[in-house]
PDB file of C-alpha atoms in Angstrom:
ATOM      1  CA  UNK A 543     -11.179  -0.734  18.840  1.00 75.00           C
ATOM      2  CA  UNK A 544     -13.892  -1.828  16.528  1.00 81.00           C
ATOM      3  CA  UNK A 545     -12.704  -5.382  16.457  1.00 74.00           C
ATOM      4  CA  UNK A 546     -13.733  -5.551  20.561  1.00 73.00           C
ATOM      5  CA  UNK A 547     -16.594  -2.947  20.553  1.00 78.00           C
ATOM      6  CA  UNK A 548     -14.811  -0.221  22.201  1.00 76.00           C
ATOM      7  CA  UNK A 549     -13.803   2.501  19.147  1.00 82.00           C
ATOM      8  CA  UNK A 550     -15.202   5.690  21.477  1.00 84.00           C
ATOM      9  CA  UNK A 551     -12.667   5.309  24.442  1.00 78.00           C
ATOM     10  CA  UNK A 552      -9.749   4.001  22.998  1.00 77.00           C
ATOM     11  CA  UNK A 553     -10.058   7.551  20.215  1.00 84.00           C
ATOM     12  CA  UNK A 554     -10.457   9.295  23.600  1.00 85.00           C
ATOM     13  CA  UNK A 555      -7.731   7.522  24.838  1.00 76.00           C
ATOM     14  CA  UNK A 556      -5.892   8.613  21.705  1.00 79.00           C
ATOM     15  CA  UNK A 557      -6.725  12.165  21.460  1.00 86.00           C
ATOM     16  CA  UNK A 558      -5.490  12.465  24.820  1.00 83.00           C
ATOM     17  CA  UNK A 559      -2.210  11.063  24.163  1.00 75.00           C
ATOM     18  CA  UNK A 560      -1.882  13.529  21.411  1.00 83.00           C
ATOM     19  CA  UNK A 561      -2.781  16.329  23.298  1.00 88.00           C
ATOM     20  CA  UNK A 562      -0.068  15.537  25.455  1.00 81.00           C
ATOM     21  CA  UNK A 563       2.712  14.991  23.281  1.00 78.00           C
ATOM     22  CA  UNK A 564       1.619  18.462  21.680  1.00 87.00           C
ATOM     23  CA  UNK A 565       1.797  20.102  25.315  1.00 88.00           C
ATOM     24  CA  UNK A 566       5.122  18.166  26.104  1.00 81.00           C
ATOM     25  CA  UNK A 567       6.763  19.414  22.358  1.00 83.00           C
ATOM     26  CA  UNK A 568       5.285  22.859  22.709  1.00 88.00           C
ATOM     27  CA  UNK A 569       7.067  22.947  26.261  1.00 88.00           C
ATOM     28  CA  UNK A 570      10.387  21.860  24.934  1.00 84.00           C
ATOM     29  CA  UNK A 571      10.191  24.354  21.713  1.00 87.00           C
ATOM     30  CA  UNK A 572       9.086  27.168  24.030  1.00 87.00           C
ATOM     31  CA  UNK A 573      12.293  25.765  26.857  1.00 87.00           C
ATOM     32  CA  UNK A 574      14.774  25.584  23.827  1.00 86.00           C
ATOM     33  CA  UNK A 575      13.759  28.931  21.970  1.00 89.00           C
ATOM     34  CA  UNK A 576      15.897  31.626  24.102  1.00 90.00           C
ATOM     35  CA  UNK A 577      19.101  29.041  24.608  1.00 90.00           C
ATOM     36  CA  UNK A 578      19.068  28.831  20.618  1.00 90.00           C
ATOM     37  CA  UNK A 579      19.112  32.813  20.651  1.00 92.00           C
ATOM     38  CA  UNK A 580      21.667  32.740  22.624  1.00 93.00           C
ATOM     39  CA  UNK A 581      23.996  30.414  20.810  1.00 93.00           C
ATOM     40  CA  UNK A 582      23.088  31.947  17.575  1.00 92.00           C
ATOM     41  CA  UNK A 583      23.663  35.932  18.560  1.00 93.00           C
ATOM     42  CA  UNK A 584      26.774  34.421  19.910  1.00 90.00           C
ATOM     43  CA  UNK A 585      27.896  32.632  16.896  1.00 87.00           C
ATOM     44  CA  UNK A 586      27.044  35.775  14.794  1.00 87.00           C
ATOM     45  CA  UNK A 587      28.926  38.106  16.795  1.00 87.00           C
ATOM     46  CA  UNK A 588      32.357  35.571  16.855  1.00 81.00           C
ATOM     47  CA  UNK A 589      31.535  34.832  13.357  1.00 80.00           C
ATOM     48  CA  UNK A 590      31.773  38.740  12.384  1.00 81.00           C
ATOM     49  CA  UNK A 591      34.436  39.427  14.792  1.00 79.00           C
ATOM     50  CA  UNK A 592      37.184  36.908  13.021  1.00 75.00           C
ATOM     51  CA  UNK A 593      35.905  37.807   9.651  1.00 74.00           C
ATOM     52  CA  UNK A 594      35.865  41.587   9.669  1.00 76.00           C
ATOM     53  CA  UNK A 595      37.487  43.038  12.671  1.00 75.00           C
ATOM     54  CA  UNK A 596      40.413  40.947  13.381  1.00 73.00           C
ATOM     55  CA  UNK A 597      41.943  41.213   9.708  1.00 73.00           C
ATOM     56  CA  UNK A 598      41.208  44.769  10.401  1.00 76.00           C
ATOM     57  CA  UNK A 599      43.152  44.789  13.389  1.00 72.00           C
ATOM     58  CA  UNK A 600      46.209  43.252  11.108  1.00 71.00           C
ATOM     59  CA  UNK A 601      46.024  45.390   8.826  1.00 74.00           C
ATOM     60  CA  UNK A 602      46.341  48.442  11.301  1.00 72.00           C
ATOM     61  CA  UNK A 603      48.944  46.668  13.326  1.00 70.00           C
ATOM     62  CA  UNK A 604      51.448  46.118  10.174  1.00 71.00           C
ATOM     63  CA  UNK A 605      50.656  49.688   8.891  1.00 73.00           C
ATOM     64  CA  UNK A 606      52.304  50.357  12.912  1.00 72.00           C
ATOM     65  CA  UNK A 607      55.058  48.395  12.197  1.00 67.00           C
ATOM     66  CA  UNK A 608      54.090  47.252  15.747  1.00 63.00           C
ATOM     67  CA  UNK A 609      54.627  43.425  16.819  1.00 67.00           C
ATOM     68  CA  UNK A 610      51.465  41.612  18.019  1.00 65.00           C
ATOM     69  CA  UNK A 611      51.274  40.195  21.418  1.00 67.00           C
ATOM     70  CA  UNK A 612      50.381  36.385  21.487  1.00 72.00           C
ATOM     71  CA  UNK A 613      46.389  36.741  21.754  1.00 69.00           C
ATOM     72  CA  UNK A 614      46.399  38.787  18.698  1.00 67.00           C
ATOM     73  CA  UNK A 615      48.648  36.315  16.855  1.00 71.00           C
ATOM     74  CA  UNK A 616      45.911  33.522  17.960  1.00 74.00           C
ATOM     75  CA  UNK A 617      42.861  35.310  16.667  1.00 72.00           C
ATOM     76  CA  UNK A 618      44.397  36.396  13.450  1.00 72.00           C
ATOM     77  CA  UNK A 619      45.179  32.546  12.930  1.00 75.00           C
ATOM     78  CA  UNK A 620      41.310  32.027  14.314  1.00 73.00           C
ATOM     79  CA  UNK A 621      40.377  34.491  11.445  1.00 74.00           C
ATOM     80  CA  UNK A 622      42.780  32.801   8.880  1.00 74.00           C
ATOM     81  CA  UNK A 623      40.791  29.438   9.785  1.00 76.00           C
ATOM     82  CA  UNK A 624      37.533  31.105   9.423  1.00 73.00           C
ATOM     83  CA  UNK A 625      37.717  32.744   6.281  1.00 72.00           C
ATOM     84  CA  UNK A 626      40.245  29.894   4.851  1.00 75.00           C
ATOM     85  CA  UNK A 627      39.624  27.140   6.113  1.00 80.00           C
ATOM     86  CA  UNK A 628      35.966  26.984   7.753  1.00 77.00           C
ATOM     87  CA  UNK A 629      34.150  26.844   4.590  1.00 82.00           C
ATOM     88  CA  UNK A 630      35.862  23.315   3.044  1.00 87.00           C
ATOM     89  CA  UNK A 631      34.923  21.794   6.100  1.00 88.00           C
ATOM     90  CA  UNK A 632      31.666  23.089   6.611  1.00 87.00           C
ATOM     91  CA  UNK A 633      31.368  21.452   2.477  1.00 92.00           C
ATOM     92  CA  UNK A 634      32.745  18.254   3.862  1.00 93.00           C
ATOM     93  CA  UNK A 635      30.479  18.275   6.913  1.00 92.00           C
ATOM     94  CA  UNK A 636      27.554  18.810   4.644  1.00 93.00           C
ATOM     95  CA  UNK A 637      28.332  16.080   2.289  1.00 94.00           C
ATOM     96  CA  UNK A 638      28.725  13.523   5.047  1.00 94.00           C
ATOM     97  CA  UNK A 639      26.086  14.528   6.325  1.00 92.00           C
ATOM     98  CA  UNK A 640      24.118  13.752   2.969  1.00 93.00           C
ATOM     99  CA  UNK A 641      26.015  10.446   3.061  1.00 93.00           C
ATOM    100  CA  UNK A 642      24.817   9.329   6.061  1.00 89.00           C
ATOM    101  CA  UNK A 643      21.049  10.438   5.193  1.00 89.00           C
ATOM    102  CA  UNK A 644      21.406   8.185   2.466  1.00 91.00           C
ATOM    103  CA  UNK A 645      22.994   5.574   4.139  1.00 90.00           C
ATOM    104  CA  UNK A 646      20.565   5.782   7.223  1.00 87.00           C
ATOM    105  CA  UNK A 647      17.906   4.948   4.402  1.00 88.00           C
ATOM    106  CA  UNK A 648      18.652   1.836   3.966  1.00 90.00           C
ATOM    107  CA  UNK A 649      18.281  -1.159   6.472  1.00 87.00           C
ATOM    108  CA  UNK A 650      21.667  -1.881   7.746  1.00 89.00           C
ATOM    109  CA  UNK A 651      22.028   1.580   7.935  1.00 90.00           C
ATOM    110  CA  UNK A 652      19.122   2.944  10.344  1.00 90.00           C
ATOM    111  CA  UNK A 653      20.027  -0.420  12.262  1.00 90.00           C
ATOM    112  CA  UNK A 654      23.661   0.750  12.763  1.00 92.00           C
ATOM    113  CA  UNK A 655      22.521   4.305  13.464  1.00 92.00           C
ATOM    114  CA  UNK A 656      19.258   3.397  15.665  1.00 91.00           C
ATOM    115  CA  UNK A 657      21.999   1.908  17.859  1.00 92.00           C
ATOM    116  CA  UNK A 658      24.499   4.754  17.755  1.00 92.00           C
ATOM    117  CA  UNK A 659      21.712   6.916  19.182  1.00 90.00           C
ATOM    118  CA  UNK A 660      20.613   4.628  22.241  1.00 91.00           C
ATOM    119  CA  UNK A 661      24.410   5.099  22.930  1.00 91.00           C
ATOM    120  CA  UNK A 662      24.791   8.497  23.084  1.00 91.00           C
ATOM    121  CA  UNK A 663      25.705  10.316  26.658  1.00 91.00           C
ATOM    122  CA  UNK A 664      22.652  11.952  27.804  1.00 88.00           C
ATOM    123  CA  UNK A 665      21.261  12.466  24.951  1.00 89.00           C
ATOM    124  CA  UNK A 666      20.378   8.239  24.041  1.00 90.00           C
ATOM    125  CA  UNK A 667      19.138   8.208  27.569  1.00 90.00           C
ATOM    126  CA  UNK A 668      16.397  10.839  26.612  1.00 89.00           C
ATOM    127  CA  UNK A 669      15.654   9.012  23.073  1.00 89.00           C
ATOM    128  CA  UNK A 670      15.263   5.613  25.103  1.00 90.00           C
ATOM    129  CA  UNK A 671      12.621   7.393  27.397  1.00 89.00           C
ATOM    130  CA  UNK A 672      10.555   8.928  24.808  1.00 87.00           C
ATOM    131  CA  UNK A 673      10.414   5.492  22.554  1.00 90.00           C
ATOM    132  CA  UNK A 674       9.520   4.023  25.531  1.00 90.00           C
ATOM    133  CA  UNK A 675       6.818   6.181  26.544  1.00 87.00           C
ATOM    134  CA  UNK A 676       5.549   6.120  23.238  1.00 85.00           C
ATOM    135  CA  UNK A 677       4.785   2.042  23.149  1.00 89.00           C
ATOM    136  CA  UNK A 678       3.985   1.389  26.831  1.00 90.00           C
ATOM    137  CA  UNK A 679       1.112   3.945  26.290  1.00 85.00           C
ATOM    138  CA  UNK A 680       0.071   2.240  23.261  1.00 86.00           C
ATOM    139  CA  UNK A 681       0.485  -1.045  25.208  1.00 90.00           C
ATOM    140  CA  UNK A 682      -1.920  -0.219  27.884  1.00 88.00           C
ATOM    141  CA  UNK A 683      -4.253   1.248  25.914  1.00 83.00           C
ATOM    142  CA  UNK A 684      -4.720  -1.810  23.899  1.00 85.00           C
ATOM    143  CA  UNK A 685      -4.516  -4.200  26.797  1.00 88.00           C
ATOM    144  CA  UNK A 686      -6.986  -1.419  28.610  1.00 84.00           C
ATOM    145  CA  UNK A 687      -9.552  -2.170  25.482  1.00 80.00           C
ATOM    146  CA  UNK A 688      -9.225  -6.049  25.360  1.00 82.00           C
ATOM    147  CA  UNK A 689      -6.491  -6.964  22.473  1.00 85.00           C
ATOM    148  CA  UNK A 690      -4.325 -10.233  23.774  1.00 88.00           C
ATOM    149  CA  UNK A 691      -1.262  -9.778  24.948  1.00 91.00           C
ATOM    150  CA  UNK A 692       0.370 -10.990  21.515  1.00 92.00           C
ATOM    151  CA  UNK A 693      -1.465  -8.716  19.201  1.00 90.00           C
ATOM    152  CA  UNK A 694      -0.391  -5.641  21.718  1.00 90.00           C
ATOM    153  CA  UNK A 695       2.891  -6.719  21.877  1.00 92.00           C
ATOM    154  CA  UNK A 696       3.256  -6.522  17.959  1.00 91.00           C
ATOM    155  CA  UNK A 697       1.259  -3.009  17.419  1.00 90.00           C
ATOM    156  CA  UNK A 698       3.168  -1.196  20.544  1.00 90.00           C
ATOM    157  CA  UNK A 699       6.313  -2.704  18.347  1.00 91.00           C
ATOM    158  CA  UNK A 700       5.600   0.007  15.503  1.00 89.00           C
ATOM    159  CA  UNK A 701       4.804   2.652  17.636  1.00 87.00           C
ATOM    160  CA  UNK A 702       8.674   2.525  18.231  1.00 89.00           C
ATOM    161  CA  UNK A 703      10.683   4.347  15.753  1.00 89.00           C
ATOM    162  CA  UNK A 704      13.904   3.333  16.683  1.00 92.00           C
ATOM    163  CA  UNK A 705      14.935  -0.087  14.907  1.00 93.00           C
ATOM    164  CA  UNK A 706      17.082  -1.543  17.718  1.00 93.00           C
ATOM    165  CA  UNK A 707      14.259  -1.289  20.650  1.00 93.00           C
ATOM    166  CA  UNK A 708      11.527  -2.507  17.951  1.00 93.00           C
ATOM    167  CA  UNK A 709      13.076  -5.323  17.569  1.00 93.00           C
ATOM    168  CA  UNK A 710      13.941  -5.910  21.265  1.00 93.00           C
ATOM    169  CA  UNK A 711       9.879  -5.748  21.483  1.00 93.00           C
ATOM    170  CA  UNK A 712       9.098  -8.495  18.916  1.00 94.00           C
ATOM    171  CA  UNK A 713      11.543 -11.099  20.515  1.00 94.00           C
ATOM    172  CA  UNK A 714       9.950 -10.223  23.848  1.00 94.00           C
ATOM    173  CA  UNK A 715       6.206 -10.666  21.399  1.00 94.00           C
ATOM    174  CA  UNK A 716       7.755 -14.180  20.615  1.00 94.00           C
ATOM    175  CA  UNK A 717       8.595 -14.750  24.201  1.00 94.00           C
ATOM    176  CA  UNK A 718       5.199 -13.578  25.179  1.00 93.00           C
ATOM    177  CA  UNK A 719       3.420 -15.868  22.688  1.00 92.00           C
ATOM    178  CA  UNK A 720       6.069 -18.980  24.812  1.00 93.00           C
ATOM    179  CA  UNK A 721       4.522 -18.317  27.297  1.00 91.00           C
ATOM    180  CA  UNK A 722       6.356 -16.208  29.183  1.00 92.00           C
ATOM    181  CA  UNK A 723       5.150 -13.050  31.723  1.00 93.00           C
ATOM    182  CA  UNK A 724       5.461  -9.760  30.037  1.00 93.00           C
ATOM    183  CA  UNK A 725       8.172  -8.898  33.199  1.00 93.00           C
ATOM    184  CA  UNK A 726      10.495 -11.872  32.170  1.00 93.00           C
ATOM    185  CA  UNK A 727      10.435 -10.771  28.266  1.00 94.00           C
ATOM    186  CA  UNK A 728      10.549  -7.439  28.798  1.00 93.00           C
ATOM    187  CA  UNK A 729      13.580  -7.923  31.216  1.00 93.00           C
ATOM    188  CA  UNK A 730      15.156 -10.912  28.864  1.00 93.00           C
ATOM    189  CA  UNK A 731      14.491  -8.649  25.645  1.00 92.00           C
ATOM    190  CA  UNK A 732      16.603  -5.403  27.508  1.00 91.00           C
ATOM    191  CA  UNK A 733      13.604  -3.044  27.270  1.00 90.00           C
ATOM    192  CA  UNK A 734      13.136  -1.908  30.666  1.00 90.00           C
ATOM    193  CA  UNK A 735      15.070  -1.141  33.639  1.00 89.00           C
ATOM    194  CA  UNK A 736      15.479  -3.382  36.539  1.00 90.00           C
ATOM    195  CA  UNK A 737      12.915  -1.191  39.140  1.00 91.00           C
ATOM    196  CA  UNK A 738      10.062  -1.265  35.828  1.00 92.00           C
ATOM    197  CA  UNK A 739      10.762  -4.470  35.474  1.00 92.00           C
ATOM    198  CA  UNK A 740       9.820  -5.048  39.331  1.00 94.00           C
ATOM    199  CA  UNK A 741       6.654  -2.932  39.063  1.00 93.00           C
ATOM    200  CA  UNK A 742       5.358  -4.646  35.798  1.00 93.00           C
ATOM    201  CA  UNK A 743       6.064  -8.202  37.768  1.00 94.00           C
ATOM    202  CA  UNK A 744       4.068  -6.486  40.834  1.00 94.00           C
ATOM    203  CA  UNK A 745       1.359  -5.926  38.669  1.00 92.00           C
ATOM    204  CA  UNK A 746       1.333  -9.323  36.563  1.00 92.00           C
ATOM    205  CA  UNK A 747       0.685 -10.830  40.078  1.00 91.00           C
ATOM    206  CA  UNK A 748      -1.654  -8.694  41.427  1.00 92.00           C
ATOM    207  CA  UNK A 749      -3.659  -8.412  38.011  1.00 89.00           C
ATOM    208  CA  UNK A 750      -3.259  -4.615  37.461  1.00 90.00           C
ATOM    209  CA  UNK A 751      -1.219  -4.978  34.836  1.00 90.00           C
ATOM    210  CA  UNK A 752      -2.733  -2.038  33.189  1.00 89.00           C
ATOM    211  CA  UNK A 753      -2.670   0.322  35.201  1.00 89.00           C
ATOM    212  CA  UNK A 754       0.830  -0.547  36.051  1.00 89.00           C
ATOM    213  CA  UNK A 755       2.088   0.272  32.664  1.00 88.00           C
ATOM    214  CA  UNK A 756      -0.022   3.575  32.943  1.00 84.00           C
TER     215      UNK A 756
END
């Protein structure tokens, strides 16, 4: 923005884009909070059921010298688990967890793990989307305020923070700086689907580019 003269609207630009990502996380904390209560109270109540009433429930039924039917058979083996068993392998859960922190620190490993999360059902789709949001913002906005097409390529690269997609959007920087339109890199660089794709092409041709990416 200072290198081209125009500071004042692209921090408008920015504080806008802010504001929005505060509304959209605000709207997903706000969406998420009673589903989590849920889930939790739920978890509680099992939790505390196959700790401390089912061994109750046992106790009472050997004291009977009764036989118990199948379900009680299966939650007094759910309760066994729980109090037995649960703990080592919430431990071991924990450490690999801490394992793959670690490991997720290091190059290789937040490459291999970038890409496990673009593959996840439903859930990669959702990543892709906001990554993607993210740097085609930042892309018109800089192509909005007069950087070349290189130089926006290469700073809408790290506003991705998944490793896999920012380096999909340096080869399509290289194939940019080849010459090539930002439709044919973005499609030969897998960043965009096959209708964005058509749209960004649309608006290479019809030089509304920018708002095209908006």
């Amino acid at each position: 923005g200072e290198a081209t003269g125009n500071l004042k609207p692209i921090l408008t630009n920015c504080l806008e884009h802010m504001e929005s990502n505060r509304a959209v996380t605000q709207q997903i904390r706000s969406g998420l909070s009673y589903p989590v209560f849920v889930v939790m109270m739920a978890l509680g109540i099992g939790l505390f059921t196959i700790t401390n009433l089912i061994p109750k429930l046992q106790e009472l039924t050997s004291q009977m010298g009764g036989e118990p039917n199948g379900l009680t058979k299966f939650m007094i083996g759910l309760s066994d688990f729980a109090v037995f068993q649960l703990p080592i392998i919430a431990v071991v859960l924990l450490l690999a967890a801490v394992g793959l922190y670690q490991w997720r620190q290091s190059e290789n490993g937040k490459l291999r793990t970038d890409d496990w999360l673009l593959k996840l059902p439903f859930f990669g789709k959702i990543i892709l989307d906001i990554e993607l949001t993210r740097s085609l913002g930042t892309l018109q906005l800089l192509l909005f305020n007069g950087i070349n097409s290189v130089e926006a390529m290469r700073l809408s690269a790290y506003a991705v923070s998944n490793e896999v997609l920012r380096q999909r959007y340096f080869a399509a920087r290289t194939r940019i700086q080849d010459g090539t339109s930002f439709a044919r890199a973005f499609e030969r660089s897998d960043i965009l689907p096959q209708n964005d794709i058509d749209l960004v092409s649309i608006g290479e041709s019809t030089g509304s580019l920018v708002s095209t990416l908006s």
